[in-house]
Amino acid sequence: MASRKVAGRDSELEEEACYADCDRCGTSLYVILRFRENVPERVVAIGREIDWPEGYSK
């Protein structure tokens, strides 16, 4: 899983896109997580895996 730096003034922030599945319907998803100094901070986005966002490695 590759990460990317978040644009802005805080150089300690990184985001990663991860594979996920919906427990209810089984849909394949992606989740973008934001990390600060390698500690998960928040979920940035959730979407369908077929709509994987540009700039994030699969």
PDB file of N, CA and C in Angstrom:
ATOM      1  N   MET A   1       0.848  -1.155   0.000  1.00  0.00           N
ATOM      2  CA  MET A   1       0.000   0.000   0.000  1.00  0.00           C
ATOM      3  C   MET A   1       0.904   1.232   0.000  1.00  0.00           C
ATOM      4  N   ALA A   2       0.730   2.080  -0.970  1.00  0.00           N
ATOM      5  CA  ALA A   2       1.544   3.288  -1.055  1.00  0.00           C
ATOM      6  C   ALA A   2       0.777   4.468  -0.487  1.00  0.00           C
ATOM      7  N   SER A   3       1.497   5.381   0.089  1.00  0.00           N
ATOM      8  CA  SER A   3       0.856   6.561   0.666  1.00  0.00           C
ATOM      9  C   SER A   3       1.274   7.789  -0.116  1.00  0.00           C
ATOM     10  N   ARG A   4       0.609   8.881   0.158  1.00  0.00           N
ATOM     11  CA  ARG A   4       1.009  10.143  -0.442  1.00  0.00           C
ATOM     12  C   ARG A   4       0.926  11.229   0.608  1.00  0.00           C
ATOM     13  N   LYS A   5       1.792  12.202   0.477  1.00  0.00           N
ATOM     14  CA  LYS A   5       1.791  13.341   1.396  1.00  0.00           C
ATOM     15  C   LYS A   5       0.575  14.204   1.116  1.00  0.00           C
ATOM     16  N   VAL A   6       0.032  14.795   2.149  1.00  0.00           N
ATOM     17  CA  VAL A   6      -1.099  15.699   2.012  1.00  0.00           C
ATOM     18  C   VAL A   6      -0.557  17.085   1.713  1.00  0.00           C
ATOM     19  N   ALA A   7      -1.104  17.720   0.701  1.00  0.00           N
ATOM     20  CA  ALA A   7      -0.671  19.078   0.365  1.00  0.00           C
ATOM     21  C   ALA A   7      -1.017  20.023   1.508  1.00  0.00           C
ATOM     22  N   GLY A   8      -0.123  20.909   1.802  1.00  0.00           N
ATOM     23  CA  GLY A   8      -0.374  21.867   2.872  1.00  0.00           C
ATOM     24  C   GLY A   8       0.846  22.076   3.724  1.00  0.00           C
ATOM     25  N   ARG A   9       0.637  22.702   4.842  1.00  0.00           N
ATOM     26  CA  ARG A   9       1.773  23.109   5.676  1.00  0.00           C
ATOM     27  C   ARG A   9       2.266  22.023   6.621  1.00  0.00           C
ATOM     28  N   ASP A  10       1.459  21.004   6.907  1.00  0.00           N
ATOM     29  CA  ASP A  10       1.836  19.980   7.882  1.00  0.00           C
ATOM     30  C   ASP A  10       2.486  18.795   7.179  1.00  0.00           C
ATOM     31  N   SER A  11       3.802  18.690   7.292  1.00  0.00           N
ATOM     32  CA  SER A  11       4.525  17.623   6.600  1.00  0.00           C
ATOM     33  C   SER A  11       4.378  16.271   7.282  1.00  0.00           C
ATOM     34  N   GLU A  12       3.709  16.196   8.412  1.00  0.00           N
ATOM     35  CA  GLU A  12       3.533  14.938   9.134  1.00  0.00           C
ATOM     36  C   GLU A  12       2.268  14.194   8.713  1.00  0.00           C
ATOM     37  N   LEU A  13       1.479  14.756   7.800  1.00  0.00           N
ATOM     38  CA  LEU A  13       0.244  14.117   7.361  1.00  0.00           C
ATOM     39  C   LEU A  13       0.474  13.297   6.104  1.00  0.00           C
ATOM     40  N   GLU A  14      -0.082  12.090   6.080  1.00  0.00           N
ATOM     41  CA  GLU A  14      -0.073  11.241   4.898  1.00  0.00           C
ATOM     42  C   GLU A  14      -1.437  10.605   4.765  1.00  0.00           C
ATOM     43  N   GLU A  15      -1.792  10.230   3.536  1.00  0.00           N
ATOM     44  CA  GLU A  15      -3.045   9.531   3.284  1.00  0.00           C
ATOM     45  C   GLU A  15      -2.760   8.243   2.543  1.00  0.00           C
ATOM     46  N   GLU A  16      -3.554   7.223   2.815  1.00  0.00           N
ATOM     47  CA  GLU A  16      -3.462   5.949   2.122  1.00  0.00           C
ATOM     48  C   GLU A  16      -4.849   5.505   1.707  1.00  0.00           C
ATOM     49  N   ALA A  17      -4.933   4.935   0.515  1.00  0.00           N
ATOM     50  CA  ALA A  17      -6.175   4.315   0.069  1.00  0.00           C
ATOM     51  C   ALA A  17      -6.058   2.819   0.335  1.00  0.00           C
ATOM     52  N   CYS A  18      -7.086   2.251   0.932  1.00  0.00           N
ATOM     53  CA  CYS A  18      -7.098   0.842   1.311  1.00  0.00           C
ATOM     54  C   CYS A  18      -8.322   0.164   0.711  1.00  0.00           C
ATOM     55  N   TYR A  19      -8.225  -1.134   0.485  1.00  0.00           N
ATOM     56  CA  TYR A  19      -9.366  -1.923   0.043  1.00  0.00           C
ATOM     57  C   TYR A  19     -10.270  -2.206   1.235  1.00  0.00           C
ATOM     58  N   ALA A  20     -11.572  -2.245   0.972  1.00  0.00           N
ATOM     59  CA  ALA A  20     -12.553  -2.553   2.014  1.00  0.00           C
ATOM     60  C   ALA A  20     -13.757  -3.222   1.359  1.00  0.00           C
ATOM     61  N   ASP A  21     -14.602  -3.825   2.169  1.00  0.00           N
ATOM     62  CA  ASP A  21     -15.850  -4.439   1.713  1.00  0.00           C
ATOM     63  C   ASP A  21     -16.966  -4.022   2.642  1.00  0.00           C
ATOM     64  N   CYS A  22     -18.148  -3.825   2.083  1.00  0.00           N
ATOM     65  CA  CYS A  22     -19.324  -3.526   2.887  1.00  0.00           C
ATOM     66  C   CYS A  22     -19.806  -4.817   3.542  1.00  0.00           C
ATOM     67  N   ASP A  23     -19.928  -4.819   4.858  1.00  0.00           N
ATOM     68  CA  ASP A  23     -20.398  -6.007   5.580  1.00  0.00           C
ATOM     69  C   ASP A  23     -21.842  -6.340   5.248  1.00  0.00           C
ATOM     70  N   ARG A  24     -22.612  -5.350   4.908  1.00  0.00           N
ATOM     71  CA  ARG A  24     -24.040  -5.550   4.658  1.00  0.00           C
ATOM     72  C   ARG A  24     -24.330  -6.114   3.266  1.00  0.00           C
ATOM     73  N   CYS A  25     -23.710  -5.514   2.223  1.00  0.00           N
ATOM     74  CA  CYS A  25     -24.043  -5.930   0.852  1.00  0.00           C
ATOM     75  C   CYS A  25     -22.885  -6.570   0.096  1.00  0.00           C
ATOM     76  N   GLY A  26     -21.665  -6.519   0.656  1.00  0.00           N
ATOM     77  CA  GLY A  26     -20.517  -7.153   0.025  1.00  0.00           C
ATOM     78  C   GLY A  26     -19.852  -6.341  -1.076  1.00  0.00           C
ATOM     79  N   THR A  27     -20.278  -5.105  -1.291  1.00  0.00           N
ATOM     80  CA  THR A  27     -19.686  -4.259  -2.329  1.00  0.00           C
ATOM     81  C   THR A  27     -18.209  -4.003  -2.034  1.00  0.00           C
ATOM     82  N   SER A  28     -17.386  -4.071  -3.078  1.00  0.00           N
ATOM     83  CA  SER A  28     -15.959  -3.765  -2.950  1.00  0.00           C
ATOM     84  C   SER A  28     -15.786  -2.251  -2.907  1.00  0.00           C
ATOM     85  N   LEU A  29     -15.044  -1.778  -1.924  1.00  0.00           N
ATOM     86  CA  LEU A  29     -14.888  -0.347  -1.673  1.00  0.00           C
ATOM     87  C   LEU A  29     -13.421   0.034  -1.546  1.00  0.00           C
ATOM     88  N   TYR A  30     -13.181   1.343  -1.542  1.00  0.00           N
ATOM     89  CA  TYR A  30     -11.899   1.877  -1.088  1.00  0.00           C
ATOM     90  C   TYR A  30     -12.191   2.809   0.084  1.00  0.00           C
ATOM     91  N   VAL A  31     -11.209   2.954   0.958  1.00  0.00           N
ATOM     92  CA  VAL A  31     -11.287   3.895   2.070  1.00  0.00           C
ATOM     93  C   VAL A  31      -9.972   4.667   2.080  1.00  0.00           C
ATOM     94  N   ILE A  32     -10.059   5.980   2.130  1.00  0.00           N
ATOM     95  CA  ILE A  32      -8.854   6.803   2.259  1.00  0.00           C
ATOM     96  C   ILE A  32      -8.737   7.213   3.715  1.00  0.00           C
ATOM     97  N   LEU A  33      -7.603   6.856   4.308  1.00  0.00           N
ATOM     98  CA  LEU A  33      -7.326   7.170   5.709  1.00  0.00           C
ATOM     99  C   LEU A  33      -6.235   8.228   5.789  1.00  0.00           C
ATOM    100  N   ARG A  34      -6.375   9.137   6.724  1.00  0.00           N
ATOM    101  CA  ARG A  34      -5.344  10.147   6.974  1.00  0.00           C
ATOM    102  C   ARG A  34      -4.582   9.751   8.233  1.00  0.00           C
ATOM    103  N   PHE A  35      -3.265   9.809   8.135  1.00  0.00           N
ATOM    104  CA  PHE A  35      -2.380   9.485   9.251  1.00  0.00           C
ATOM    105  C   PHE A  35      -1.568  10.712   9.631  1.00  0.00           C
ATOM    106  N   ARG A  36      -1.329  10.861  10.906  1.00  0.00           N
ATOM    107  CA  ARG A  36      -0.410  11.880  11.418  1.00  0.00           C
ATOM    108  C   ARG A  36       0.649  11.132  12.206  1.00  0.00           C
ATOM    109  N   GLU A  37       1.891  11.224  11.721  1.00  0.00           N
ATOM    110  CA  GLU A  37       3.013  10.527  12.357  1.00  0.00           C
ATOM    111  C   GLU A  37       2.695   9.045  12.547  1.00  0.00           C
ATOM    112  N   ASN A  38       2.175   8.405  11.495  1.00  0.00           N
ATOM    113  CA  ASN A  38       1.863   6.968  11.454  1.00  0.00           C
ATOM    114  C   ASN A  38       0.729   6.537  12.371  1.00  0.00           C
ATOM    115  N   VAL A  39      -0.061   7.466  12.860  1.00  0.00           N
ATOM    116  CA  VAL A  39      -1.231   7.156  13.691  1.00  0.00           C
ATOM    117  C   VAL A  39      -2.480   7.545  12.899  1.00  0.00           C
ATOM    118  N   PRO A  40      -3.437   6.608  12.707  1.00  0.00           N
ATOM    119  CA  PRO A  40      -4.649   6.956  11.967  1.00  0.00           C
ATOM    120  C   PRO A  40      -5.385   8.105  12.646  1.00  0.00           C
ATOM    121  N   GLU A  41      -5.766   9.099  11.835  1.00  0.00           N
ATOM    122  CA  GLU A  41      -6.412  10.290  12.375  1.00  0.00           C
ATOM    123  C   GLU A  41      -7.889  10.357  11.997  1.00  0.00           C
ATOM    124  N   ARG A  42      -8.206  10.051  10.714  1.00  0.00           N
ATOM    125  CA  ARG A  42      -9.608  10.101  10.300  1.00  0.00           C
ATOM    126  C   ARG A  42      -9.806   9.432   8.949  1.00  0.00           C
ATOM    127  N   VAL A  43     -11.049   9.120   8.649  1.00  0.00           N
ATOM    128  CA  VAL A  43     -11.439   8.638   7.329  1.00  0.00           C
ATOM    129  C   VAL A  43     -11.694   9.868   6.464  1.00  0.00           C
ATOM    130  N   VAL A  44     -11.024   9.932   5.322  1.00  0.00           N
ATOM    131  CA  VAL A  44     -11.154  11.069   4.417  1.00  0.00           C
ATOM    132  C   VAL A  44     -12.261  10.824   3.395  1.00  0.00           C
ATOM    133  N   ALA A  45     -12.339   9.589   2.878  1.00  0.00           N
ATOM    134  CA  ALA A  45     -13.329   9.283   1.846  1.00  0.00           C
ATOM    135  C   ALA A  45     -13.593   7.787   1.802  1.00  0.00           C
ATOM    136  N   ILE A  46     -14.779   7.443   1.341  1.00  0.00           N
ATOM    137  CA  ILE A  46     -15.172   6.058   1.093  1.00  0.00           C
ATOM    138  C   ILE A  46     -15.867   6.044  -0.261  1.00  0.00           C
ATOM    139  N   GLY A  47     -15.550   5.054  -1.085  1.00  0.00           N
ATOM    140  CA  GLY A  47     -16.190   4.958  -2.395  1.00  0.00           C
ATOM    141  C   GLY A  47     -16.110   3.555  -2.946  1.00  0.00           C
ATOM    142  N   ARG A  48     -16.726   3.367  -4.104  1.00  0.00           N
ATOM    143  CA  ARG A  48     -16.689   2.064  -4.759  1.00  0.00           C
ATOM    144  C   ARG A  48     -15.296   1.817  -5.327  1.00  0.00           C
ATOM    145  N   GLU A  49     -14.831   0.585  -5.220  1.00  0.00           N
ATOM    146  CA  GLU A  49     -13.492   0.246  -5.695  1.00  0.00           C
ATOM    147  C   GLU A  49     -13.310   0.593  -7.174  1.00  0.00           C
ATOM    148  N   ILE A  50     -14.348   0.441  -7.987  1.00  0.00           N
ATOM    149  CA  ILE A  50     -14.226   0.761  -9.417  1.00  0.00           C
ATOM    150  C   ILE A  50     -14.011   2.258  -9.648  1.00  0.00           C
ATOM    151  N   ASP A  51     -14.277   3.076  -8.648  1.00  0.00           N
ATOM    152  CA  ASP A  51     -14.063   4.525  -8.729  1.00  0.00           C
ATOM    153  C   ASP A  51     -12.813   4.956  -7.965  1.00  0.00           C
ATOM    154  N   TRP A  52     -11.825   4.052  -7.861  1.00  0.00           N
ATOM    155  CA  TRP A  52     -10.591   4.312  -7.106  1.00  0.00           C
ATOM    156  C   TRP A  52     -10.050   5.699  -7.475  1.00  0.00           C
ATOM    157  N   PRO A  53      -9.718   6.527  -6.501  1.00  0.00           N
ATOM    158  CA  PRO A  53      -9.290   7.901  -6.785  1.00  0.00           C
ATOM    159  C   PRO A  53      -7.889   7.978  -7.400  1.00  0.00           C
ATOM    160  N   GLU A  54      -7.713   8.953  -8.278  1.00  0.00           N
ATOM    161  CA  GLU A  54      -6.399   9.184  -8.885  1.00  0.00           C
ATOM    162  C   GLU A  54      -5.406   9.619  -7.817  1.00  0.00           C
ATOM    163  N   GLY A  55      -4.156   9.254  -8.038  1.00  0.00           N
ATOM    164  CA  GLY A  55      -3.101   9.674  -7.130  1.00  0.00           C
ATOM    165  C   GLY A  55      -2.830   8.696  -5.999  1.00  0.00           C
ATOM    166  N   TYR A  56      -3.626   7.646  -5.904  1.00  0.00           N
ATOM    167  CA  TYR A  56      -3.433   6.626  -4.870  1.00  0.00           C
ATOM    168  C   TYR A  56      -3.118   5.296  -5.545  1.00  0.00           C
ATOM    169  N   SER A  57      -2.091   4.618  -5.067  1.00  0.00           N
ATOM    170  CA  SER A  57      -1.720   3.317  -5.626  1.00  0.00           C
ATOM    171  C   SER A  57      -2.738   2.263  -5.258  1.00  0.00           C
ATOM    172  N   LYS A  58      -2.895   1.296  -6.145  1.00  0.00           N
ATOM    173  CA  LYS A  58      -3.780   0.155  -5.867  1.00  0.00           C
ATOM    174  C   LYS A  58      -2.963  -0.984  -5.332  1.00  0.00           C
TER     175      LYS A  58
END
